Short mmCIF file of C-alpha atoms and ligand atoms in Angstrom, two decimals:
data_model
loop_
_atom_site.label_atom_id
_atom_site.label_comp_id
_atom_site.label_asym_id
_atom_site.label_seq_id
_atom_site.Cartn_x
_atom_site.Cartn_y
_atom_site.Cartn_z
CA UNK A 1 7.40 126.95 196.89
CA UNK A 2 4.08 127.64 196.34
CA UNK A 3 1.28 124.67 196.64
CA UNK A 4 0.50 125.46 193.14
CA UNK A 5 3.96 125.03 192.25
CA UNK A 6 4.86 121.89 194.24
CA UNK A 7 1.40 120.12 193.02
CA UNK A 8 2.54 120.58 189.42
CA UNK A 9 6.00 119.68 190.23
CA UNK A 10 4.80 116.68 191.54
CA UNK A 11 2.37 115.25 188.51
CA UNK A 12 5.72 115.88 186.16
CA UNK A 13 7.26 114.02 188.75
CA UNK A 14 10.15 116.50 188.49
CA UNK A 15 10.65 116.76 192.06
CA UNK A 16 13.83 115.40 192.66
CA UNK A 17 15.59 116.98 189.80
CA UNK A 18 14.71 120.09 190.66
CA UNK A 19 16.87 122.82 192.88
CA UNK A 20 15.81 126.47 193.72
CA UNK A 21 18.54 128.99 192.45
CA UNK A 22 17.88 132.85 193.41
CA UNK A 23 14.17 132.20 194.77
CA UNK A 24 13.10 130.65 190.77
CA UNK A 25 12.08 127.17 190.18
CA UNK A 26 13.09 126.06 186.61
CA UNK A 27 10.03 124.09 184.81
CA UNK A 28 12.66 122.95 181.92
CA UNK A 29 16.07 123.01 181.36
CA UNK A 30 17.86 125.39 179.41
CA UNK A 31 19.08 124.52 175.99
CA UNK A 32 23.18 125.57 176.04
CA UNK A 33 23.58 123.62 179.44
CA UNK A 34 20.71 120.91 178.89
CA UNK A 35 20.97 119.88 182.41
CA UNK A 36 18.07 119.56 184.71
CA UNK A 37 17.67 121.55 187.74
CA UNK A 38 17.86 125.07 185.84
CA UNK A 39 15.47 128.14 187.16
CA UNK A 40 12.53 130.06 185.68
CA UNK A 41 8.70 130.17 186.91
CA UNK A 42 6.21 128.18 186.38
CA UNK A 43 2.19 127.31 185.96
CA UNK A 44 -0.52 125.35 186.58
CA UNK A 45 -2.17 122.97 183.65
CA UNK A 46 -5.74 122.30 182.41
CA UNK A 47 -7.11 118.93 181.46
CA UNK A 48 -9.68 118.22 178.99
CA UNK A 49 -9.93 114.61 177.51
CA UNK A 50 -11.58 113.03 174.76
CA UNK A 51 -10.55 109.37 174.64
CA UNK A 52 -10.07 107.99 170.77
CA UNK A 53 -8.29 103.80 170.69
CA UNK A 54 -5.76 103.64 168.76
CA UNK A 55 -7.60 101.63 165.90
CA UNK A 56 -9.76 105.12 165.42
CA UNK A 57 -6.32 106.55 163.55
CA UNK A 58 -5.55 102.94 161.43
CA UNK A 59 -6.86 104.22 158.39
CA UNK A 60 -5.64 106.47 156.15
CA UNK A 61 -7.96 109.69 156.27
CA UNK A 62 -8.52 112.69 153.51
CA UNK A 63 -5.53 114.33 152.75
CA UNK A 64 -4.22 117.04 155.53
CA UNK A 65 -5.80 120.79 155.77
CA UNK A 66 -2.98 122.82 153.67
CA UNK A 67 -2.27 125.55 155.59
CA UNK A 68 -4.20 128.82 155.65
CA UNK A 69 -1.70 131.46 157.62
CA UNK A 70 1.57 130.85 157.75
CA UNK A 71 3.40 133.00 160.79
CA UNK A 72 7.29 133.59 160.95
CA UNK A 73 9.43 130.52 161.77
CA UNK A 74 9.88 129.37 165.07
CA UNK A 75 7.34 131.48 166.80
CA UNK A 76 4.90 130.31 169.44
CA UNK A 77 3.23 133.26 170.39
CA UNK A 78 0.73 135.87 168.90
CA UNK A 79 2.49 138.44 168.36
CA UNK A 80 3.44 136.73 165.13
CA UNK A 81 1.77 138.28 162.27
CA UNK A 82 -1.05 135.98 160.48
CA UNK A 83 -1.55 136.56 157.31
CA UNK A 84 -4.22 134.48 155.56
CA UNK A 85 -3.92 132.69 152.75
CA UNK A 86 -7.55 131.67 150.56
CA UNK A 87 -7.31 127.59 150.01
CA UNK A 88 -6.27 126.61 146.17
CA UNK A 89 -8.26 123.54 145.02
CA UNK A 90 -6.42 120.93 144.13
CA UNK A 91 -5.86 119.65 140.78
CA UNK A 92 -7.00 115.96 139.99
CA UNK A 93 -3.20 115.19 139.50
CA UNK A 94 -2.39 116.17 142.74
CA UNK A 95 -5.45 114.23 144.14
CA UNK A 96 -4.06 111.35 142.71
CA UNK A 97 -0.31 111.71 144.13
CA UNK A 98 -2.14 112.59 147.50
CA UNK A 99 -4.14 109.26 147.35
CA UNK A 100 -1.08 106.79 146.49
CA UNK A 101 0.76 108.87 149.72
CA UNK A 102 -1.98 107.93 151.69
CA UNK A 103 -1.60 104.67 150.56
CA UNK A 104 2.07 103.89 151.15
CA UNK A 105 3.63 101.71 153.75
CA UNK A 106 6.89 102.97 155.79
CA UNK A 107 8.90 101.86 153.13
CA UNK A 108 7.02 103.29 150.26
CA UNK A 109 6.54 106.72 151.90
CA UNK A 110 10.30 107.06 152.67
CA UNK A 111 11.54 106.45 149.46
CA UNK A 112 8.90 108.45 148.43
CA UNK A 113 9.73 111.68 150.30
CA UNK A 114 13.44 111.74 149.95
CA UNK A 115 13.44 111.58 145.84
CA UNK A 116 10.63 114.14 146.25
CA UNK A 117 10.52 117.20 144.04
CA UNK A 118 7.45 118.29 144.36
CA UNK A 119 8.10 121.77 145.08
CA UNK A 120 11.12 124.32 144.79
CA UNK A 121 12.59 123.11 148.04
CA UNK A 122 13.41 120.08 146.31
CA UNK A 123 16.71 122.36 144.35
CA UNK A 124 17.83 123.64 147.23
CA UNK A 125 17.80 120.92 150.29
CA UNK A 126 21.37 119.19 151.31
CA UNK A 127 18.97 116.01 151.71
CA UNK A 128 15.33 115.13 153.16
CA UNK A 129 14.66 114.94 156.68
CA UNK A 130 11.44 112.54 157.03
CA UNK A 131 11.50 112.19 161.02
CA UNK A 132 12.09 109.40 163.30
CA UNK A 133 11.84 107.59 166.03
CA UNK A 134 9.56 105.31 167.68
CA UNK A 135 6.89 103.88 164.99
CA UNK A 136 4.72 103.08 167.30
CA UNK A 137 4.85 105.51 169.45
CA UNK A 138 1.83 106.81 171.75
CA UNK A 139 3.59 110.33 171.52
CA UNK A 140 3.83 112.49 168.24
CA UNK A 141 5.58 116.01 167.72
CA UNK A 142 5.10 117.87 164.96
CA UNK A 143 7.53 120.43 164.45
CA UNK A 144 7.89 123.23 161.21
CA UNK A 145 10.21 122.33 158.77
CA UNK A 146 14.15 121.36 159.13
CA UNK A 147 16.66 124.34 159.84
CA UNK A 148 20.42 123.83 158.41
CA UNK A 149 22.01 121.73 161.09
CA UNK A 150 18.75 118.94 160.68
CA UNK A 151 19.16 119.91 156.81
CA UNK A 152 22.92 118.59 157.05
CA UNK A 153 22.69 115.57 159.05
CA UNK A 154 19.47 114.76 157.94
CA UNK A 155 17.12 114.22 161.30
CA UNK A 156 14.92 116.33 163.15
CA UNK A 157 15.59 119.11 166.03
CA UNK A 158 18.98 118.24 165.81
CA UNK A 159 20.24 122.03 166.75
CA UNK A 160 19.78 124.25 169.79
CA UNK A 161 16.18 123.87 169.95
CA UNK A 162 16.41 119.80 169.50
CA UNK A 163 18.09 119.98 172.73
CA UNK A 164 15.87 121.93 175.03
CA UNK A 165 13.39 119.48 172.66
CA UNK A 166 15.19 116.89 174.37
CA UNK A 167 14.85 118.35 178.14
CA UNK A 168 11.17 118.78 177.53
CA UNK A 169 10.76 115.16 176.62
CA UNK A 170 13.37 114.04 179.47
CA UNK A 171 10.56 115.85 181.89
CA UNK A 172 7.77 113.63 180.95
CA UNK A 173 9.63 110.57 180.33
CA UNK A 174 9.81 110.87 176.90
CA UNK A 175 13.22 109.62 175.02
CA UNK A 176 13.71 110.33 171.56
CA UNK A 177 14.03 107.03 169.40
CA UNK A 178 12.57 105.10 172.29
CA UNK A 179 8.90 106.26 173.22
CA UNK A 180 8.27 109.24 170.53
CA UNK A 181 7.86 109.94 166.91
CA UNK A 182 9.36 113.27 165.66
CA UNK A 183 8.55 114.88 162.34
CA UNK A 184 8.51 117.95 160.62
CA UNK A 185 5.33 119.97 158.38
CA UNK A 186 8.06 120.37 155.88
CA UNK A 187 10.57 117.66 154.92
CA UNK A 188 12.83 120.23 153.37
CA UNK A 189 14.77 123.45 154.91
CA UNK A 190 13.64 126.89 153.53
CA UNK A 191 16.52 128.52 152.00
CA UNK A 192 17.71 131.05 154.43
CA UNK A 193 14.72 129.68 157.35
CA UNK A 194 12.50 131.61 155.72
CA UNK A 195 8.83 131.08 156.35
CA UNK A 196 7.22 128.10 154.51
CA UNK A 197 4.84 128.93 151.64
CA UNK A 198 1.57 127.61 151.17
CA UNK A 199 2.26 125.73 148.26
CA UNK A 200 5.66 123.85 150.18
CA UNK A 201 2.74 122.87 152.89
CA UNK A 202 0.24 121.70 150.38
CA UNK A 203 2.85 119.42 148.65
CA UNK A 204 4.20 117.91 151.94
CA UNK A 205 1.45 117.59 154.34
CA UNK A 206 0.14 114.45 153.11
CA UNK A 207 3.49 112.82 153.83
CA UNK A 208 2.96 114.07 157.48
CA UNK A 209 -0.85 112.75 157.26
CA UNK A 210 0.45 109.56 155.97
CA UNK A 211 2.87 109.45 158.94
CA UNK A 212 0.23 110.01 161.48
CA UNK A 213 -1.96 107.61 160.03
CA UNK A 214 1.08 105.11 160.55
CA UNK A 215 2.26 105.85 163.93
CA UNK A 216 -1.22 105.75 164.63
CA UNK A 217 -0.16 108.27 168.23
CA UNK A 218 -2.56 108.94 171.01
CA UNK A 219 -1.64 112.15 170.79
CA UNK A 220 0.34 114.56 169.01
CA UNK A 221 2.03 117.68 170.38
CA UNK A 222 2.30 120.81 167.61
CA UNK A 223 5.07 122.43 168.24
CA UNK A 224 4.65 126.17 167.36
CA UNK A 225 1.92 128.25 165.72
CA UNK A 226 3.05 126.99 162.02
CA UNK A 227 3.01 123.50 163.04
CA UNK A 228 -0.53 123.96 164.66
CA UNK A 229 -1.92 126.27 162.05
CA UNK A 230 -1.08 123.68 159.21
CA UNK A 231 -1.98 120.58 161.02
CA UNK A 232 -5.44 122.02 162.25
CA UNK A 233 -6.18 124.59 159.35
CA UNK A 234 -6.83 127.95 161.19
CA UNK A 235 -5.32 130.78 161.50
CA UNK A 236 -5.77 130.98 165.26
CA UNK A 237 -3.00 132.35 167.25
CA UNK A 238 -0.62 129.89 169.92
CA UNK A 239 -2.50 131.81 172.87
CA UNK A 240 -6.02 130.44 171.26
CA UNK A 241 -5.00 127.26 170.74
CA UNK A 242 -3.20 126.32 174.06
CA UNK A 243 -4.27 124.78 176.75
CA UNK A 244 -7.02 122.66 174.47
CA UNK A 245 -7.93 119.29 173.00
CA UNK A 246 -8.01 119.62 169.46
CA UNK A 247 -8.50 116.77 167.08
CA UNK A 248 -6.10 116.21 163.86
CA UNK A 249 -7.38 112.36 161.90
CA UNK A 250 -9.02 111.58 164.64
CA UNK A 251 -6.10 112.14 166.57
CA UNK A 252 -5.84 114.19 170.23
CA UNK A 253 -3.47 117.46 169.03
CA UNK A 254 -2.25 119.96 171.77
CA UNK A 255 -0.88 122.73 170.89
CA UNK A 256 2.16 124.00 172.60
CA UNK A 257 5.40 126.76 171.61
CA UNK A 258 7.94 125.96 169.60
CA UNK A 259 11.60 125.48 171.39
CA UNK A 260 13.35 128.21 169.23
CA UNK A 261 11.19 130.15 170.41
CA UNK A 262 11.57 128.99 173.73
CA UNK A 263 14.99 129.24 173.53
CA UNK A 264 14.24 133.32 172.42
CA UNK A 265 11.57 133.99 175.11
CA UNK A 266 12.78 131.95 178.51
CA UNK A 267 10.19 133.20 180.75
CA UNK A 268 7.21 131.29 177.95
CA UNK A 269 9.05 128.06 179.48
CA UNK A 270 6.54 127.61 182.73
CA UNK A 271 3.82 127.60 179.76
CA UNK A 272 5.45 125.60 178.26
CA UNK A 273 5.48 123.22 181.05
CA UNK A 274 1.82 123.67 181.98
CA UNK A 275 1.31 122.34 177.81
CA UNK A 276 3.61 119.17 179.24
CA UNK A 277 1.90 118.77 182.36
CA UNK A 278 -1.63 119.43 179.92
CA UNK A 279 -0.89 116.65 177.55
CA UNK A 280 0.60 114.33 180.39
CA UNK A 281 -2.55 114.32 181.84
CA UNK A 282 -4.31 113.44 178.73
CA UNK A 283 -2.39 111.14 177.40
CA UNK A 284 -3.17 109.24 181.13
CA UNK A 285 -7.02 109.75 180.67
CA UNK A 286 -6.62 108.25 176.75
CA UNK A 287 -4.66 105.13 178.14
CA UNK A 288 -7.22 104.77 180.51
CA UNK A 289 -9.87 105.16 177.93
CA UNK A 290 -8.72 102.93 175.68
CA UNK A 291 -7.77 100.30 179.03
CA UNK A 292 -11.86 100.07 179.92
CA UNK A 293 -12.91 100.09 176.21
CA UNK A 294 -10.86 96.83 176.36
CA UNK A 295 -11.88 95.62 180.05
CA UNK A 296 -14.20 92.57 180.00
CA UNK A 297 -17.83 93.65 181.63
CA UNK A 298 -18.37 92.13 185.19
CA UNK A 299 -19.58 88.69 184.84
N1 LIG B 1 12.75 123.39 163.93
C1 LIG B 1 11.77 122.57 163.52
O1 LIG B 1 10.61 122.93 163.52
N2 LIG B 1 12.12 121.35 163.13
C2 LIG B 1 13.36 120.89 163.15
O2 LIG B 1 13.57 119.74 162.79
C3 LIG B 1 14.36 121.77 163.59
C4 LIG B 1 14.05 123.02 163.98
#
C-alpha cells in the first residue's frame, strides 16, 4: 500500500475495515453487496476551507439559481452533454409563491410540497418525496430528483444507488436519519427518469432553498452534475467543479458524482472517495471555525 494510499486511508479512518483482494484497495463499498472491505483504487484529496457559523445560513435567502444546463440523469462526469438553457424571468406570481416558500416553517413547507402541482410532474408522481433525515444536521446531500423505487415508497435514494449512498456515508461516519439531511432538486420522479426540464427545476428549487435555509448545514454535498449545476447555476462540468469550495446561501457546497453513476463507472469510486475525504476535511476546518469564533479571548 502506497503512503499515499495508507495516509488517506487513515484520515477516513477506514483502516480497519479495509482488506486487500487481488493487489486493489476498495475506497467504498459496492452497492449489490454493501459490505465494507470491497476493492478498487483510490486517491488523494484537496482541502480548501472557508469557514461560514451556522447563523450565516438562518435566514431565508433569494430564491435558488434555476438551472441553466441540465445533463442526462445520474451522470457525474463530463462526458455528459450540456446543453444550455437562457434564464426565463420570473413572473410576479411566481415571485410571490417563491417568497411565502421561503417563508414556511417545516410544517408549512411539507404540506406545501406534497399537494404541489406546480408543474406537469405533479400528474404523473405515485406521491412526493420531500427528503429526510436529520433537521439539524451539519451534513446536506443534494441529490437529482426521485427514481421509481423512492417514487413508490416515498423517501430518498432508496434504490441501488441509496445503498452505495449509504456505504459512502458509513465511511465518514455519516448515518442516514441520524447525522444527515437528504433531499432531492426535484420532489417528483420524471416519467420514464428522463432528464429534468428547466421549468420542473424552476418550480421546485425554492422548496430545496427553503430546506437549506432550515437545516441550516455546514456543508452540503451535490451529488452529480444536475444536482451541482442547479444548485450553483453553471453549466460547468463534474471534472470543473470537483475538488472545490463552492458557496450555495452562504452555504460550503462540494461537488462530488452521483452514485448511479458510481454504480455505472466503478473505477470513478477512488474520486469519489478523495470528494469524501475533501469535504471531511472541511467540514473539520468549519467546526473549528465556528469553535474559535465562539472561544472567549484570553483574559
Ligand atoms: N437518484 C437521486 O438523485 N435521488 C434519489 O432520491 C434517488 C436516485
Amino acid at each position: 500500500m502506497t503512503s499515499r494510499r495508507s495516509r488517506l486511508i487513515e484520515e477516513m479512518g477506514l483502516g480497519p475495515v479495509w482488506v486487500l483482494r487481488d493487489n486493489a484497495v476498495s475506497p467504498l463499498p459496492d452497492a449489490p453487496g454493501g459490505v465494507h472491505g470491497e476493492t478498487a483504487d483510490a486517491g488523494a484529496g484537496k482541502a480548501e476551507t472557508r469557514p461560514m457559523t451556522r447563523n450565516a445560513a438562518a435566514q431565508p435567502r433569494a430564491a435558488a439559481p434555476t438551472a441553466r444546463a441540465m445533463p442526462e440523469r445520474g451522470t457525474g462526469d463530463s462526458r455528459a452533454p450540456s446543453r444550455p438553457i437562457a434564464p426565463e424571468l420570473p413572473s410576479l406570481a411566481s415571485q410571490e409563491r417563491d417568497g411565502q416558500i421561503a417563508r414556511m416553517d417545516w410544517t408549512a413547507l411539507k404540506a406545501a410540497v406534497s399537494g404541489c402541482a406546480s408543474c406537469g410532474l405533479a400528474t404523473t408522481r405515485t406521491q412526493t418525496v420531500f427528503g429526510g433525515g436529520d433537521e439539524l444536521a451539519d451534513w446536506m446531500l443534494v441529490g437529482e430528483a426521485p427514481g421509481s423505487e423512492e417514487d413508490m415508497r416515498g423517501e430518498p435514494f432508496v434504490g441501488q444507488a441509496g445503498k452505495l449512498l449509504d456505504n459512502m456515508l458509513f465511511a465518514i461516519d455519516l448515518v442516514r436519519d441520524k447525522n444527515v439531511y437528504i433531499a432531492n432538486v426535484l420532489k417528483c420522479r420524471p416519467p420514464g427518469n428522463r432528464n429534468p426540464m428547466p421549468d420542473e427545476v424552476a418550480r421546485c428549487s425554492p422548496h430545496l432553498a427553503r430546506q437549506v435555509a432550515l437545516v441550516q448545514p455546514k456543508l452540503i454535498l451535490a451529488m452529480g452534475r444536475f444536482a451541482a449545476q442547479a444548485l450553483l447555476g453553471t453549466d460547468a462540468s463534474i471534472a470543473g467543479l470537483r475538488g472545490k469550495l463552492h458557496q450555495y446561501q452562504g452555504v460550503s457546497v462540494i461537488v462530488t458524482y452521483h452514485p448511479d453513476y458510481l454504480l455505472r463507472n466503478l473505477p470513478d469510486k477512488a474520486k469519489a472517495w478523495e470528494d469524501l475525504v475533501f469535504a471531511r476535511r472541511t467540514m473539520a476546518s468549519l467546526k473549528a471555525a465556528v469553535e474559535s469564533v465562539g472561544e472567549k479571548p484570553a483574559a
